[in-house]
Short mmCIF file of C-alpha atoms in Angstrom, two decimals:
data_model
loop_
_atom_site.label_atom_id
_atom_site.label_comp_id
_atom_site.label_asym_id
_atom_site.label_seq_id
_atom_site.Cartn_x
_atom_site.Cartn_y
_atom_site.Cartn_z
CA MET K 1 -117.68 -35.54 47.51
CA LEU K 2 -114.54 -34.28 49.21
CA ARG K 3 -112.00 -36.90 50.31
CA ILE K 4 -109.44 -36.07 52.98
CA ALA K 5 -106.83 -38.16 54.76
CA CYS K 6 -107.44 -39.53 58.24
CA ASN K 7 -105.26 -38.58 61.20
CA PRO K 8 -103.72 -41.81 62.55
CA SER K 9 -101.24 -39.94 64.76
CA LEU K 10 -104.09 -37.81 66.26
CA LYS K 11 -101.84 -34.79 65.67
CA GLY K 12 -103.28 -31.53 66.97
CA LEU K 13 -105.89 -33.19 69.18
CA SER K 14 -106.07 -33.05 72.95
CA VAL K 15 -107.93 -34.63 75.85
CA PHE K 16 -109.21 -32.92 79.03
CA CYS K 17 -108.94 -34.65 82.42
CA PRO K 18 -110.53 -32.44 85.12
CA GLY K 19 -110.45 -32.72 88.89
CA ILE K 20 -107.34 -34.81 89.47
CA VAL K 21 -106.57 -34.84 93.20
CA TYR K 22 -102.89 -34.12 93.79
CA SER K 23 -102.85 -33.44 97.54
CA THR K 24 -104.79 -34.63 100.59
CA GLN K 25 -102.27 -33.98 103.38
CA THR K 26 -103.93 -30.70 104.41
CA GLY K 27 -107.25 -32.48 105.10
CA MET K 28 -108.83 -31.31 101.86
CA ASP K 29 -108.66 -32.55 98.29
CA ILE K 30 -106.62 -30.12 96.20
CA THR K 31 -106.99 -30.64 92.49
CA LEU K 32 -105.64 -29.85 89.06
CA ASP K 33 -107.08 -30.11 85.57
CA LEU K 34 -104.96 -31.77 82.91
CA LEU K 35 -104.88 -31.21 79.17
CA MET K 36 -102.88 -33.78 77.22
CA PRO K 37 -102.14 -34.47 73.58
CA GLN K 38 -104.15 -37.42 72.30
CA ILE K 39 -102.02 -40.50 71.71
CA PRO K 40 -102.99 -43.48 69.53
CA GLU K 41 -103.65 -46.53 71.71
CA GLU K 42 -101.45 -48.73 69.55
CA GLY K 43 -98.70 -46.17 69.04
CA PRO K 44 -95.31 -45.99 70.74
CA ALA K 45 -95.00 -44.57 74.26
CA ARG K 46 -94.41 -40.82 74.16
CA THR K 47 -93.69 -38.08 76.66
CA PHE K 48 -94.28 -34.35 76.37
CA PRO K 49 -93.06 -31.18 78.08
CA LEU K 50 -95.20 -30.02 81.01
CA ILE K 51 -96.68 -26.55 81.49
CA VAL K 52 -97.84 -25.84 85.05
CA PHE K 53 -100.39 -23.02 84.77
CA ILE K 54 -101.58 -20.95 87.73
CA GLN K 55 -104.57 -18.70 87.12
CA GLY K 56 -104.61 -15.34 88.85
CA SER K 57 -107.05 -15.08 91.75
CA ALA K 58 -105.59 -12.61 94.27
CA TRP K 59 -104.48 -15.82 96.04
CA HIS K 60 -108.11 -16.90 96.45
CA PHE K 61 -109.45 -20.04 94.75
CA PRO K 62 -108.67 -19.66 91.04
CA ASP K 63 -111.18 -19.91 88.20
CA THR K 64 -109.35 -22.62 86.31
CA ASN K 65 -111.82 -22.48 83.41
CA TYR K 66 -110.81 -18.95 82.38
CA GLU K 67 -107.82 -19.88 80.20
CA ILE K 68 -108.75 -23.47 79.28
CA PRO K 69 -109.62 -22.55 75.64
CA GLN K 70 -106.19 -20.97 75.18
CA LEU K 71 -104.36 -23.70 77.08
CA ALA K 72 -105.97 -26.35 74.89
CA ALA K 73 -103.97 -24.98 71.98
CA PHE K 74 -100.74 -25.75 73.84
CA ALA K 75 -101.93 -29.32 74.45
CA GLY K 76 -102.77 -29.70 70.78
CA ALA K 77 -99.26 -28.48 69.95
CA GLY K 78 -97.56 -31.17 72.04
CA TYR K 79 -97.57 -30.09 75.70
CA VAL K 80 -99.16 -31.56 78.78
CA VAL K 81 -100.80 -28.63 80.59
CA ALA K 82 -101.76 -28.75 84.26
CA SER K 83 -104.05 -25.97 85.47
CA VAL K 84 -103.47 -26.06 89.21
CA THR K 85 -105.71 -24.95 92.07
CA HIS K 86 -104.44 -24.14 95.55
CA ARG K 87 -105.72 -23.28 99.01
CA ASN K 88 -107.59 -20.02 99.48
CA ILE K 89 -106.34 -17.18 101.70
CA GLU K 90 -109.99 -16.36 102.50
CA GLU K 91 -110.47 -19.81 104.04
CA GLY K 92 -107.76 -19.52 106.67
CA CYS K 93 -104.88 -20.62 104.43
CA PRO K 94 -102.44 -17.69 104.32
CA ALA K 95 -99.10 -17.56 102.52
CA PRO K 96 -97.11 -19.59 101.81
CA ALA K 97 -99.89 -22.20 101.41
CA PHE K 98 -100.52 -21.35 97.75
CA LEU K 99 -96.85 -21.82 96.87
CA GLN K 100 -96.53 -25.01 98.90
CA ASP K 101 -99.55 -26.43 97.07
CA VAL K 102 -98.32 -25.68 93.56
CA LYS K 103 -94.91 -27.12 94.42
CA THR K 104 -96.69 -30.24 95.68
CA ALA K 105 -98.56 -30.42 92.36
CA ILE K 106 -95.25 -30.36 90.48
CA ARG K 107 -93.90 -33.20 92.60
CA PHE K 108 -97.14 -35.16 92.09
CA LEU K 109 -96.89 -34.73 88.33
CA ARG K 110 -93.24 -35.80 88.28
CA THR K 111 -94.11 -38.81 90.44
CA ASN K 112 -96.85 -39.78 87.98
CA ALA K 113 -94.98 -38.70 84.86
CA ALA K 114 -95.34 -42.05 83.08
CA GLN K 115 -99.12 -42.16 83.63
CA TYR K 116 -99.61 -38.64 82.24
CA HIS K 117 -96.98 -38.88 79.46
CA ILE K 118 -94.83 -36.14 81.01
CA ASP K 119 -91.13 -35.56 80.46
CA PRO K 120 -90.06 -34.74 84.04
CA ASP K 121 -86.96 -32.93 82.80
CA ARG K 122 -88.97 -30.33 80.86
CA VAL K 123 -91.29 -28.55 83.31
CA TYR K 124 -92.31 -24.91 82.81
CA ALA K 125 -94.25 -22.51 85.06
CA PHE K 126 -96.81 -20.12 83.52
CA GLY K 127 -99.00 -17.82 85.58
CA THR K 128 -101.07 -14.64 85.57
CA SER K 129 -101.37 -11.98 88.29
CA SER K 130 -101.11 -13.81 91.65
CA GLY K 131 -100.39 -16.88 89.54
CA GLY K 132 -97.59 -14.91 87.91
CA ASN K 133 -96.21 -14.19 91.37
CA THR K 134 -96.40 -17.94 92.01
CA SER K 135 -94.68 -18.83 88.74
CA LEU K 136 -91.86 -16.41 89.51
CA LEU K 137 -91.44 -17.91 92.97
CA LEU K 138 -91.38 -21.40 91.42
CA GLY K 139 -88.52 -20.31 89.20
CA LEU K 140 -86.58 -18.69 92.03
CA THR K 141 -87.14 -21.06 94.99
CA GLY K 142 -86.81 -24.51 93.43
CA ASP K 143 -86.51 -27.27 96.07
CA MET K 144 -86.26 -24.84 99.00
CA PRO K 145 -87.16 -26.92 102.09
CA GLU K 146 -89.29 -24.23 103.76
CA PHE K 147 -91.82 -24.33 100.92
CA ARG K 148 -92.21 -28.11 100.77
CA THR K 149 -94.96 -30.23 102.28
CA GLY K 150 -94.41 -33.85 103.27
CA GLU K 151 -95.95 -35.26 100.09
CA TYR K 152 -93.60 -36.79 97.50
CA PRO K 153 -90.57 -35.78 99.61
CA ASP K 154 -87.88 -37.19 97.34
CA VAL K 155 -89.06 -35.48 94.14
CA SER K 156 -87.95 -32.10 92.79
CA ASP K 157 -90.35 -29.16 92.54
CA SER K 158 -87.99 -27.05 90.43
CA VAL K 159 -88.96 -25.74 86.99
CA ASN K 160 -86.90 -25.18 83.85
CA ALA K 161 -88.31 -21.82 82.72
CA VAL K 162 -90.98 -19.26 83.68
CA ILE K 163 -93.64 -17.21 81.91
CA ASP K 164 -95.02 -14.46 84.14
CA CYS K 165 -97.96 -12.26 83.13
CA PHE K 166 -98.44 -9.12 85.26
CA GLY K 167 -97.49 -10.87 88.48
CA PRO K 168 -96.67 -8.85 91.62
CA ALA K 169 -92.90 -9.00 92.04
CA ASP K 170 -92.51 -6.90 95.18
CA LEU K 171 -95.37 -7.08 97.67
CA CYS K 172 -93.59 -4.56 99.89
CA ALA K 173 -93.65 -1.92 97.14
CA PHE K 174 -97.40 -1.54 96.79
CA PRO K 175 -98.11 2.13 97.50
CA ASP K 176 -99.70 3.06 100.79
CA PRO K 177 -102.40 5.58 99.91
CA PRO K 178 -104.06 7.56 102.71
CA GLU K 179 -105.47 5.10 105.19
CA THR K 180 -108.92 6.59 104.84
CA SER K 181 -109.10 5.84 101.13
CA GLU K 182 -111.11 2.98 99.65
CA ALA K 183 -108.07 1.77 97.72
CA TRP K 184 -106.04 1.43 100.90
CA ALA K 185 -108.87 -0.43 102.64
CA GLU K 186 -108.98 -3.00 99.81
CA THR K 187 -105.19 -3.39 99.77
CA GLU K 188 -105.01 -3.72 103.54
CA ALA K 189 -107.82 -6.30 103.58
CA LEU K 190 -106.14 -8.40 100.87
CA PHE K 191 -102.69 -8.42 102.45
CA THR K 192 -104.12 -8.99 105.92
CA LEU K 193 -105.77 -12.17 104.62
CA PHE K 194 -102.58 -13.03 102.74
CA CYS K 195 -100.58 -12.79 105.98
CA GLY K 196 -103.10 -14.65 108.12
CA GLY K 197 -104.74 -11.81 110.03
CA THR K 198 -101.99 -9.27 110.64
CA LEU K 199 -99.90 -7.34 108.13
CA ASP K 200 -96.48 -8.99 108.27
CA LYS K 201 -93.84 -7.15 106.24
CA GLU K 202 -91.37 -10.00 106.63
CA LEU K 203 -93.84 -12.47 105.14
CA LEU K 204 -94.66 -10.06 102.31
CA ARG K 205 -90.94 -9.83 101.58
CA LYS K 206 -90.58 -13.61 101.69
CA MET K 207 -93.32 -13.97 99.07
CA SER K 208 -91.84 -11.28 96.81
CA PRO K 209 -89.86 -12.78 93.92
CA ILE K 210 -87.58 -9.77 93.47
CA TYR K 211 -85.77 -10.43 96.78
CA TYR K 212 -84.64 -13.87 95.56
CA VAL K 213 -82.80 -12.31 92.61
CA GLN K 214 -79.26 -12.07 93.91
CA GLU K 215 -75.85 -11.81 92.30
CA GLY K 216 -73.94 -15.06 92.02
CA LYS K 217 -77.04 -17.24 91.70
CA SER K 218 -77.98 -19.21 88.60
CA PHE K 219 -81.37 -18.60 87.02
CA VAL K 220 -83.77 -20.37 84.71
CA PRO K 221 -84.93 -18.35 81.66
CA PHE K 222 -87.78 -15.88 82.24
CA LEU K 223 -90.34 -14.36 79.89
CA ILE K 224 -92.25 -11.52 81.56
CA ALA K 225 -95.21 -9.69 80.00
CA HIS K 226 -97.20 -6.78 81.40
CA GLY K 227 -99.72 -4.24 80.14
CA ASP K 228 -98.74 -0.61 80.55
CA ALA K 229 -102.33 0.37 81.41
CA ASP K 230 -102.65 -2.15 84.25
CA THR K 231 -104.20 -0.48 87.30
CA ALA K 232 -104.28 -3.61 89.49
CA VAL K 233 -100.57 -4.45 89.38
CA ASP K 234 -98.47 -1.51 88.24
CA PHE K 235 -96.24 -1.99 85.20
CA SER K 236 -93.28 -0.91 87.33
CA GLN K 237 -93.50 -4.18 89.27
CA SER K 238 -92.36 -6.13 86.20
CA ALA K 239 -89.98 -3.42 84.98
CA GLU K 240 -88.08 -3.41 88.27
CA LEU K 241 -87.90 -7.19 88.35
CA VAL K 242 -86.58 -7.35 84.79
CA LYS K 243 -83.94 -4.73 85.60
CA ARG K 244 -82.82 -6.72 88.63
CA LEU K 245 -82.71 -10.01 86.69
CA GLU K 246 -80.64 -8.38 83.95
CA GLU K 247 -78.23 -6.93 86.52
CA CYS K 248 -77.71 -10.42 87.92
CA GLY K 249 -77.06 -11.99 84.52
CA ALA K 250 -80.35 -13.85 84.05
CA ASP K 251 -81.78 -14.78 80.66
CA VAL K 252 -84.91 -12.59 80.68
CA SER K 253 -87.21 -11.28 77.94
CA PHE K 254 -89.70 -8.47 78.60
CA ILE K 255 -92.89 -7.70 76.67
CA CYS K 256 -94.85 -4.48 77.13
CA VAL K 257 -98.41 -4.94 75.89
CA GLU K 258 -99.34 -1.40 74.96
CA GLY K 259 -102.66 -0.17 76.32
CA ALA K 260 -103.38 -3.47 78.03
CA VAL K 261 -105.17 -3.72 81.34
CA HIS K 262 -105.20 -6.57 83.84
CA GLU K 263 -106.40 -9.60 81.78
CA GLY K 264 -108.97 -8.70 79.07
CA ASN K 265 -107.30 -6.92 76.18
CA PHE K 266 -103.89 -8.10 77.38
CA TRP K 267 -104.47 -11.34 75.48
CA SER K 268 -103.97 -11.83 71.75
CA GLN K 269 -102.99 -14.57 69.35
CA GLU K 270 -99.74 -12.67 68.75
CA LEU K 271 -98.85 -12.82 72.44
CA LEU K 272 -99.77 -16.51 72.74
CA ALA K 273 -97.58 -17.25 69.72
CA ILE K 274 -94.66 -15.52 71.44
CA PHE K 275 -95.27 -17.61 74.55
CA LYS K 276 -95.34 -20.79 72.49
CA GLY K 277 -92.14 -19.81 70.70
CA PHE K 278 -90.41 -19.26 74.05
CA LEU K 279 -91.58 -22.62 75.39
CA ASP K 280 -90.69 -24.42 72.16
CA LYS K 281 -87.16 -23.04 72.41
CA GLN K 282 -86.81 -24.14 76.03
CA ALA K 283 -88.24 -27.58 75.28
CA GLY K 284 -86.06 -28.12 72.23
CA LEU K 285 -89.04 -28.26 69.88
CA LYS K 286 -87.65 -25.63 67.48
#
């Protein structure tokens, strides 16, 4: 018979709370899924840093289940993780609806910080692809009035650091192939939906993180990762953003995942460990 010690602190364990409604103002229920460290019922009150995760979806409705197995590891390591959905550009909700929604989710979570054991002063954005674009915008447009809804009006939607994975940084820089090509038709269709029916270069610029990187501003820390074999969002998108952030004095780290495409083989335990190390440093856990 093997005897092992019990785990009275529930260390390393997490709990999953799906389908939490964070917004109703738009006439629909917009939800998030929450992963939290397990806490003993009789233990002292505790709070944890918050990761706001936005799954890539080409600004459609995200598949929030895709990264749940990986996100659970962060919850087991002492983070509250919110995987956030947002309105869908294909359902008549063009930009900036997706950004407004995720900012509303952050304000909801800060408002309910005690209930969900969140430290409201340690909030970090983490996103992939279109969710990476969103996470970058969260880090660069904190508390900007034009991206706020009326819900939780007196609460901040700023974040303390950003992890961006292959997110589009400059929507105006996507190449315009010949208009007869299939690639151009797909790009045009996506950005037409994104803009609400007509290609609007000013709106594309407004939703491009790189144009918010300006000299004289202060910046939260950024960790940006991109595969150099990505054919959906070119590696140059991240490279140009990193260059601009460095020129403006930002704290930015850049990871090239060699041979990685868009999702898929981009992911590894090594990369996730780097992400955790970055977050632990920001949260004061190491």
